[in-house]
């Protein structure tokens, strides 16, 4: 079976200079069952690799041959080796997992770190996709309180929820508490119908989505009914002490300093906390200081507390998200420079 390059011209891509160094590499796959997983239904995974790196692939019997520009061949071969390792470990090779490996190699030239977070969904451990995400996961392992800031799509909350689910599965904690401030993102939602749970549900939906990915809809519902998992707005935390819990505060940039102090002091015995947010998306009323920014300044240097910052290089959503974040950051920098260059009015 031969897979031509995306251009259909025997591996030549008009976007690439003809003089670039070319390379051939071969991967031997002797296990037929793993080979079928790596190829995917109707060779869909091989086609995904071919299209991502602009190489030519040919699969014959127990060998996959990769031809094309040297750097792209090296990266495509890395993806194939990583998929073989995952298949040998019994991991799922669904399209989502294959795309994650492809994206990681395209971003950094290396497969995702050999670090996984075991969750309830069989064969689908959560894995950090960038060096920044790996450092964050290590911080979550080592510290009882972790602050993480960074742009949208960097996995701040998702990885924290995965770590909490793993701790629950391993019986290291007895409950998970997921918290969000109920602050609207610039628009007015008005009065919502229903009981209190229905009113706050839109604010808490992203946390529930992450849980459903990792545990399953029915199991999440059972855990919520049994009070093993609690998903609540920040205002409901006042006056409580949470022991043997993994507590995550999401969208923490929209807390006030008083709310942040209140939240942090809910931490009980044998509990862990994670605080995540994006300090470029603060929706508080003008004049109010973000509790996340304030805590970052005040608590630095305390043993047992880790501060981690993600960057646009850690974004693992659609590639356009990374470009959108970069465009906004460039615009904000230009605005700051223009404001700084304006002559000041002389005071009367």
PDB file of C-alpha atoms in Angstrom, residues 73-297:
ATOM      1  CA  UNK A  73      10.782  12.323   7.809  1.00  0.00           C
ATOM      2  CA  UNK A  74      12.442  12.368  11.233  1.00  0.00           C
ATOM      3  CA  UNK A  75       9.290  13.773  12.818  1.00  0.00           C
ATOM      4  CA  UNK A  76       6.931  11.383  11.025  1.00  0.00           C
ATOM      5  CA  UNK A  77       9.133   8.473  12.121  1.00  0.00           C
ATOM      6  CA  UNK A  78       8.995   9.735  15.726  1.00  0.00           C
ATOM      7  CA  UNK A  79       5.202   9.696  15.581  1.00  0.00           C
ATOM      8  CA  UNK A  80       5.180   6.126  14.282  1.00  0.00           C
ATOM      9  CA  UNK A  81       7.575   5.004  17.034  1.00  0.00           C
ATOM     10  CA  UNK A  82       5.427   6.668  19.686  1.00  0.00           C
ATOM     11  CA  UNK A  83       2.274   5.026  18.349  1.00  0.00           C
ATOM     12  CA  UNK A  84       4.034   1.665  18.454  1.00  0.00           C
ATOM     13  CA  UNK A  85       4.988   2.275  22.095  1.00  0.00           C
ATOM     14  CA  UNK A  86       1.417   3.252  22.968  1.00  0.00           C
ATOM     15  CA  UNK A  87       0.027   0.161  21.231  1.00  0.00           C
ATOM     16  CA  UNK A  88       2.491  -2.048  23.122  1.00  0.00           C
ATOM     17  CA  UNK A  89       1.325  -0.446  26.408  1.00  0.00           C
ATOM     18  CA  UNK A  90      -2.283  -1.277  25.568  1.00  0.00           C
ATOM     19  CA  UNK A  91      -3.303   2.357  25.119  1.00  0.00           C
ATOM     20  CA  UNK A  92      -6.101   3.461  22.845  1.00  0.00           C
ATOM     21  CA  UNK A  93      -5.119   4.718  19.407  1.00  0.00           C
ATOM     22  CA  UNK A  94      -8.294   6.614  18.593  1.00  0.00           C
ATOM     23  CA  UNK A  95      -8.059   9.595  16.251  1.00  0.00           C
ATOM     24  CA  UNK A  96      -7.882  12.015  19.205  1.00  0.00           C
ATOM     25  CA  UNK A  97      -4.846  10.282  20.738  1.00  0.00           C
ATOM     26  CA  UNK A  98      -3.034  10.045  17.398  1.00  0.00           C
ATOM     27  CA  UNK A  99      -3.672  13.729  16.708  1.00  0.00           C
ATOM     28  CA  UNK A 100      -2.249  14.637  20.122  1.00  0.00           C
ATOM     29  CA  UNK A 101       1.002  12.820  19.292  1.00  0.00           C
ATOM     30  CA  UNK A 102       1.177  14.453  15.855  1.00  0.00           C
ATOM     31  CA  UNK A 103       0.560  17.916  17.350  1.00  0.00           C
ATOM     32  CA  UNK A 104       3.204  17.423  20.048  1.00  0.00           C
ATOM     33  CA  UNK A 105       5.858  16.375  17.523  1.00  0.00           C
ATOM     34  CA  UNK A 106       4.966  19.257  15.207  1.00  0.00           C
ATOM     35  CA  UNK A 107       5.260  21.759  18.078  1.00  0.00           C
ATOM     36  CA  UNK A 108       8.412  20.580  19.809  1.00  0.00           C
ATOM     37  CA  UNK A 109      10.015  17.946  17.580  1.00  0.00           C
ATOM     38  CA  UNK A 110       9.443  15.329  20.288  1.00  0.00           C
ATOM     39  CA  UNK A 111       6.525  13.076  21.299  1.00  0.00           C
ATOM     40  CA  UNK A 112       4.542  13.831  24.462  1.00  0.00           C
ATOM     41  CA  UNK A 113       6.422  13.221  27.678  1.00  0.00           C
ATOM     42  CA  UNK A 114       6.483   9.667  29.026  1.00  0.00           C
ATOM     43  CA  UNK A 115       4.184  10.725  31.857  1.00  0.00           C
ATOM     44  CA  UNK A 116       0.549   9.768  32.169  1.00  0.00           C
ATOM     45  CA  UNK A 117      -2.303  10.412  34.588  1.00  0.00           C
ATOM     46  CA  UNK A 118      -4.472   7.336  35.049  1.00  0.00           C
ATOM     47  CA  UNK A 119      -8.198   8.148  34.999  1.00  0.00           C
ATOM     48  CA  UNK A 120     -11.407   6.090  34.944  1.00  0.00           C
ATOM     49  CA  UNK A 121     -11.708   5.853  31.145  1.00  0.00           C
ATOM     50  CA  UNK A 122      -9.870   2.636  30.260  1.00  0.00           C
ATOM     51  CA  UNK A 123      -7.004   2.926  27.771  1.00  0.00           C
ATOM     52  CA  UNK A 124      -7.119   6.729  27.736  1.00  0.00           C
ATOM     53  CA  UNK A 125      -4.649   8.139  30.267  1.00  0.00           C
ATOM     54  CA  UNK A 126      -4.191  11.906  30.189  1.00  0.00           C
ATOM     55  CA  UNK A 127      -0.704  12.927  29.057  1.00  0.00           C
ATOM     56  CA  UNK A 128       0.991  16.343  29.086  1.00  0.00           C
ATOM     57  CA  UNK A 129       1.593  17.503  25.525  1.00  0.00           C
ATOM     58  CA  UNK A 130       4.281  20.175  26.028  1.00  0.00           C
ATOM     59  CA  UNK A 131       7.298  20.727  28.320  1.00  0.00           C
ATOM     60  CA  UNK A 132       5.299  23.414  30.139  1.00  0.00           C
ATOM     61  CA  UNK A 133       2.439  21.012  30.774  1.00  0.00           C
ATOM     62  CA  UNK A 134       4.880  18.350  32.009  1.00  0.00           C
ATOM     63  CA  UNK A 135       6.438  20.813  34.489  1.00  0.00           C
ATOM     64  CA  UNK A 136       2.920  21.693  35.690  1.00  0.00           C
ATOM     65  CA  UNK A 137       2.046  18.013  36.216  1.00  0.00           C
ATOM     66  CA  UNK A 138       5.267  17.526  38.204  1.00  0.00           C
ATOM     67  CA  UNK A 139       4.332  20.540  40.365  1.00  0.00           C
ATOM     68  CA  UNK A 140       0.891  19.032  40.987  1.00  0.00           C
ATOM     69  CA  UNK A 141       2.578  15.830  42.188  1.00  0.00           C
ATOM     70  CA  UNK A 142       4.959  17.561  44.597  1.00  0.00           C
ATOM     71  CA  UNK A 143       2.958  20.399  46.172  1.00  0.00           C
ATOM     72  CA  UNK A 144      -0.177  20.770  48.263  1.00  0.00           C
ATOM     73  CA  UNK A 145      -1.030  24.158  46.723  1.00  0.00           C
ATOM     74  CA  UNK A 146      -0.321  25.069  43.086  1.00  0.00           C
ATOM     75  CA  UNK A 147      -1.123  28.303  41.267  1.00  0.00           C
ATOM     76  CA  UNK A 148      -1.143  28.169  37.471  1.00  0.00           C
ATOM     77  CA  UNK A 149      -1.724  31.048  35.067  1.00  0.00           C
ATOM     78  CA  UNK A 150      -1.701  31.062  31.289  1.00  0.00           C
ATOM     79  CA  UNK A 151      -3.772  31.656  28.157  1.00  0.00           C
ATOM     80  CA  UNK A 152      -6.819  29.663  27.093  1.00  0.00           C
ATOM     81  CA  UNK A 153      -6.189  26.164  25.784  1.00  0.00           C
ATOM     82  CA  UNK A 154      -3.039  25.362  27.770  1.00  0.00           C
ATOM     83  CA  UNK A 155      -4.652  22.599  29.862  1.00  0.00           C
ATOM     84  CA  UNK A 156      -4.469  24.411  33.213  1.00  0.00           C
ATOM     85  CA  UNK A 157      -7.821  23.164  34.470  1.00  0.00           C
ATOM     86  CA  UNK A 158      -8.005  19.913  32.483  1.00  0.00           C
ATOM     87  CA  UNK A 159      -4.720  18.598  33.882  1.00  0.00           C
ATOM     88  CA  UNK A 160      -5.699  19.658  37.415  1.00  0.00           C
ATOM     89  CA  UNK A 161      -9.026  17.802  37.106  1.00  0.00           C
ATOM     90  CA  UNK A 162      -7.191  14.727  35.737  1.00  0.00           C
ATOM     91  CA  UNK A 163      -4.815  14.802  38.724  1.00  0.00           C
ATOM     92  CA  UNK A 164      -7.781  15.050  41.095  1.00  0.00           C
ATOM     93  CA  UNK A 165      -9.564  12.133  39.386  1.00  0.00           C
ATOM     94  CA  UNK A 166      -6.381  10.040  39.615  1.00  0.00           C
ATOM     95  CA  UNK A 167      -6.047  10.823  43.339  1.00  0.00           C
ATOM     96  CA  UNK A 168      -9.690   9.807  43.900  1.00  0.00           C
ATOM     97  CA  UNK A 169      -9.231   6.559  41.973  1.00  0.00           C
ATOM     98  CA  UNK A 170      -6.094   5.778  44.019  1.00  0.00           C
ATOM     99  CA  UNK A 171      -8.011   6.481  47.290  1.00  0.00           C
ATOM    100  CA  UNK A 172      -5.616   9.283  48.265  1.00  0.00           C
ATOM    101  CA  UNK A 173      -8.547  11.641  48.752  1.00  0.00           C
ATOM    102  CA  UNK A 174     -12.236  11.159  49.562  1.00  0.00           C
ATOM    103  CA  UNK A 175     -13.789  13.879  47.450  1.00  0.00           C
ATOM    104  CA  UNK A 176     -13.229  16.382  44.656  1.00  0.00           C
ATOM    105  CA  UNK A 177     -14.466  19.959  44.963  1.00  0.00           C
ATOM    106  CA  UNK A 178     -14.490  22.075  41.786  1.00  0.00           C
ATOM    107  CA  UNK A 179     -15.108  25.788  42.253  1.00  0.00           C
ATOM    108  CA  UNK A 180     -15.676  28.792  39.964  1.00  0.00           C
ATOM    109  CA  UNK A 181     -16.585  32.422  40.638  1.00  0.00           C
ATOM    110  CA  UNK A 182     -19.933  33.315  39.041  1.00  0.00           C
ATOM    111  CA  UNK A 183     -18.711  36.314  37.050  1.00  0.00           C
ATOM    112  CA  UNK A 184     -20.047  37.063  33.569  1.00  0.00           C
ATOM    113  CA  UNK A 185     -17.528  37.581  30.764  1.00  0.00           C
ATOM    114  CA  UNK A 186     -18.582  41.073  29.722  1.00  0.00           C
ATOM    115  CA  UNK A 187     -22.202  40.263  28.867  1.00  0.00           C
ATOM    116  CA  UNK A 188     -25.279  40.402  31.095  1.00  0.00           C
ATOM    117  CA  UNK A 189     -27.076  37.077  31.324  1.00  0.00           C
ATOM    118  CA  UNK A 190     -30.090  38.396  33.234  1.00  0.00           C
ATOM    119  CA  UNK A 191     -32.232  36.304  35.568  1.00  0.00           C
ATOM    120  CA  UNK A 192     -31.951  32.582  34.850  1.00  0.00           C
ATOM    121  CA  UNK A 193     -34.893  30.233  35.563  1.00  0.00           C
ATOM    122  CA  UNK A 194     -34.796  27.203  37.836  1.00  0.00           C
ATOM    123  CA  UNK A 195     -33.341  26.309  41.228  1.00  0.00           C
ATOM    124  CA  UNK A 196     -29.899  27.410  42.439  1.00  0.00           C
ATOM    125  CA  UNK A 197     -28.152  24.514  40.674  1.00  0.00           C
ATOM    126  CA  UNK A 198     -29.785  25.446  37.362  1.00  0.00           C
ATOM    127  CA  UNK A 199     -28.809  29.096  37.825  1.00  0.00           C
ATOM    128  CA  UNK A 200     -25.093  28.411  38.404  1.00  0.00           C
ATOM    129  CA  UNK A 201     -24.800  25.470  35.971  1.00  0.00           C
ATOM    130  CA  UNK A 202     -23.734  27.640  32.958  1.00  0.00           C
ATOM    131  CA  UNK A 203     -20.750  28.944  34.955  1.00  0.00           C
ATOM    132  CA  UNK A 204     -19.693  25.431  36.033  1.00  0.00           C
ATOM    133  CA  UNK A 205     -20.232  23.661  32.705  1.00  0.00           C
ATOM    134  CA  UNK A 206     -16.527  23.586  31.643  1.00  0.00           C
ATOM    135  CA  UNK A 207     -15.626  21.711  34.834  1.00  0.00           C
ATOM    136  CA  UNK A 208     -18.413  19.186  34.295  1.00  0.00           C
ATOM    137  CA  UNK A 209     -17.289  18.686  30.679  1.00  0.00           C
ATOM    138  CA  UNK A 210     -13.789  17.749  31.875  1.00  0.00           C
ATOM    139  CA  UNK A 211     -15.228  15.295  34.412  1.00  0.00           C
ATOM    140  CA  UNK A 212     -17.443  13.648  31.798  1.00  0.00           C
ATOM    141  CA  UNK A 213     -14.357  13.117  29.597  1.00  0.00           C
ATOM    142  CA  UNK A 214     -12.524  11.304  32.380  1.00  0.00           C
ATOM    143  CA  UNK A 215     -15.156   9.432  34.374  1.00  0.00           C
ATOM    144  CA  UNK A 216     -18.255   9.156  32.222  1.00  0.00           C
ATOM    145  CA  UNK A 217     -21.643  10.820  32.471  1.00  0.00           C
ATOM    146  CA  UNK A 218     -23.421   8.246  34.654  1.00  0.00           C
ATOM    147  CA  UNK A 219     -20.513   7.871  37.075  1.00  0.00           C
ATOM    148  CA  UNK A 220     -20.191  11.652  37.466  1.00  0.00           C
ATOM    149  CA  UNK A 221     -23.897  11.883  38.281  1.00  0.00           C
ATOM    150  CA  UNK A 222     -23.591   9.082  40.858  1.00  0.00           C
ATOM    151  CA  UNK A 223     -20.566  10.745  42.484  1.00  0.00           C
ATOM    152  CA  UNK A 224     -22.336  14.119  42.629  1.00  0.00           C
ATOM    153  CA  UNK A 225     -25.400  12.544  44.243  1.00  0.00           C
ATOM    154  CA  UNK A 226     -23.145  10.802  46.787  1.00  0.00           C
ATOM    155  CA  UNK A 227     -21.294  14.099  47.481  1.00  0.00           C
ATOM    156  CA  UNK A 228     -17.994  12.543  46.344  1.00  0.00           C
ATOM    157  CA  UNK A 229     -17.772  15.208  43.633  1.00  0.00           C
ATOM    158  CA  UNK A 230     -19.024  18.728  44.274  1.00  0.00           C
ATOM    159  CA  UNK A 231     -19.136  21.439  41.610  1.00  0.00           C
ATOM    160  CA  UNK A 232     -20.071  24.754  43.217  1.00  0.00           C
ATOM    161  CA  UNK A 233     -19.781  28.533  42.829  1.00  0.00           C
ATOM    162  CA  UNK A 234     -17.155  30.250  44.974  1.00  0.00           C
ATOM    163  CA  UNK A 235     -19.731  32.030  47.146  1.00  0.00           C
ATOM    164  CA  UNK A 236     -20.803  28.651  48.594  1.00  0.00           C
ATOM    165  CA  UNK A 237     -17.330  28.011  50.077  1.00  0.00           C
ATOM    166  CA  UNK A 238     -17.633  30.472  52.964  1.00  0.00           C
ATOM    167  CA  UNK A 239     -17.503  28.936  56.438  1.00  0.00           C
ATOM    168  CA  UNK A 240     -16.394  25.470  55.315  1.00  0.00           C
ATOM    169  CA  UNK A 241     -13.299  23.368  56.107  1.00  0.00           C
ATOM    170  CA  UNK A 242     -12.543  20.650  53.560  1.00  0.00           C
ATOM    171  CA  UNK A 243     -10.530  17.638  54.749  1.00  0.00           C
ATOM    172  CA  UNK A 244      -9.265  14.776  52.535  1.00  0.00           C
ATOM    173  CA  UNK A 245     -10.256  16.725  49.424  1.00  0.00           C
ATOM    174  CA  UNK A 246      -8.773  17.842  46.135  1.00  0.00           C
ATOM    175  CA  UNK A 247     -10.051  21.392  45.582  1.00  0.00           C
ATOM    176  CA  UNK A 248      -9.703  23.258  42.276  1.00  0.00           C
ATOM    177  CA  UNK A 249     -10.533  26.934  41.798  1.00  0.00           C
ATOM    178  CA  UNK A 250     -10.947  27.737  38.098  1.00  0.00           C
ATOM    179  CA  UNK A 251     -11.152  31.229  36.504  1.00  0.00           C
ATOM    180  CA  UNK A 252      -9.459  32.571  39.633  1.00  0.00           C
ATOM    181  CA  UNK A 253      -8.556  35.843  37.909  1.00  0.00           C
ATOM    182  CA  UNK A 254     -12.196  36.825  38.579  1.00  0.00           C
ATOM    183  CA  UNK A 255     -11.922  36.559  42.352  1.00  0.00           C
ATOM    184  CA  UNK A 256     -11.426  39.590  44.570  1.00  0.00           C
ATOM    185  CA  UNK A 257      -8.611  39.605  47.140  1.00  0.00           C
ATOM    186  CA  UNK A 258     -11.125  38.886  49.926  1.00  0.00           C
ATOM    187  CA  UNK A 259     -12.616  35.969  48.009  1.00  0.00           C
ATOM    188  CA  UNK A 260      -9.199  34.481  47.310  1.00  0.00           C
ATOM    189  CA  UNK A 261      -8.220  34.678  50.998  1.00  0.00           C
ATOM    190  CA  UNK A 262     -11.538  33.063  51.934  1.00  0.00           C
ATOM    191  CA  UNK A 263     -11.015  30.246  49.425  1.00  0.00           C
ATOM    192  CA  UNK A 264      -7.406  29.463  50.397  1.00  0.00           C
ATOM    193  CA  UNK A 265      -8.302  29.235  54.089  1.00  0.00           C
ATOM    194  CA  UNK A 266     -10.897  26.477  53.402  1.00  0.00           C
ATOM    195  CA  UNK A 267      -8.028  23.991  53.018  1.00  0.00           C
ATOM    196  CA  UNK A 268      -8.268  21.250  55.638  1.00  0.00           C
ATOM    197  CA  UNK A 269      -6.134  18.311  56.721  1.00  0.00           C
ATOM    198  CA  UNK A 270      -4.752  16.001  54.002  1.00  0.00           C
ATOM    199  CA  UNK A 271      -6.215  18.246  51.286  1.00  0.00           C
ATOM    200  CA  UNK A 272      -4.684  19.700  48.139  1.00  0.00           C
ATOM    201  CA  UNK A 273      -5.561  22.831  46.207  1.00  0.00           C
ATOM    202  CA  UNK A 274      -5.034  24.071  42.645  1.00  0.00           C
ATOM    203  CA  UNK A 275      -5.806  27.636  41.560  1.00  0.00           C
ATOM    204  CA  UNK A 276      -5.934  28.379  37.825  1.00  0.00           C
ATOM    205  CA  UNK A 277      -6.672  31.454  35.739  1.00  0.00           C
ATOM    206  CA  UNK A 278      -5.762  33.760  32.872  1.00  0.00           C
ATOM    207  CA  UNK A 279      -4.722  37.209  34.100  1.00  0.00           C
ATOM    208  CA  UNK A 280      -5.320  38.696  30.630  1.00  0.00           C
ATOM    209  CA  UNK A 281      -9.059  37.935  30.893  1.00  0.00           C
ATOM    210  CA  UNK A 282     -10.137  39.658  34.106  1.00  0.00           C
ATOM    211  CA  UNK A 283     -13.861  40.468  34.135  1.00  0.00           C
ATOM    212  CA  UNK A 284     -14.036  42.218  37.522  1.00  0.00           C
ATOM    213  CA  UNK A 285     -15.440  45.709  37.854  1.00  0.00           C
ATOM    214  CA  UNK A 286     -12.914  48.430  37.145  1.00  0.00           C
ATOM    215  CA  UNK A 287     -10.897  49.310  40.230  1.00  0.00           C
ATOM    216  CA  UNK A 288     -11.057  45.841  41.823  1.00  0.00           C
ATOM    217  CA  UNK A 289      -7.745  43.986  42.089  1.00  0.00           C
ATOM    218  CA  UNK A 290      -7.740  40.360  41.013  1.00  0.00           C
ATOM    219  CA  UNK A 291      -7.315  37.964  43.917  1.00  0.00           C
ATOM    220  CA  UNK A 292      -5.159  35.739  41.705  1.00  0.00           C
ATOM    221  CA  UNK A 293      -2.722  38.565  40.924  1.00  0.00           C
ATOM    222  CA  UNK A 294      -2.680  39.563  44.602  1.00  0.00           C
ATOM    223  CA  UNK A 295      -2.006  36.010  45.844  1.00  0.00           C
ATOM    224  CA  UNK A 296       0.760  35.536  43.242  1.00  0.00           C
ATOM    225  CA  UNK A 297       2.500  38.596  44.692  1.00  0.00           C
TER     226      UNK A 297
END
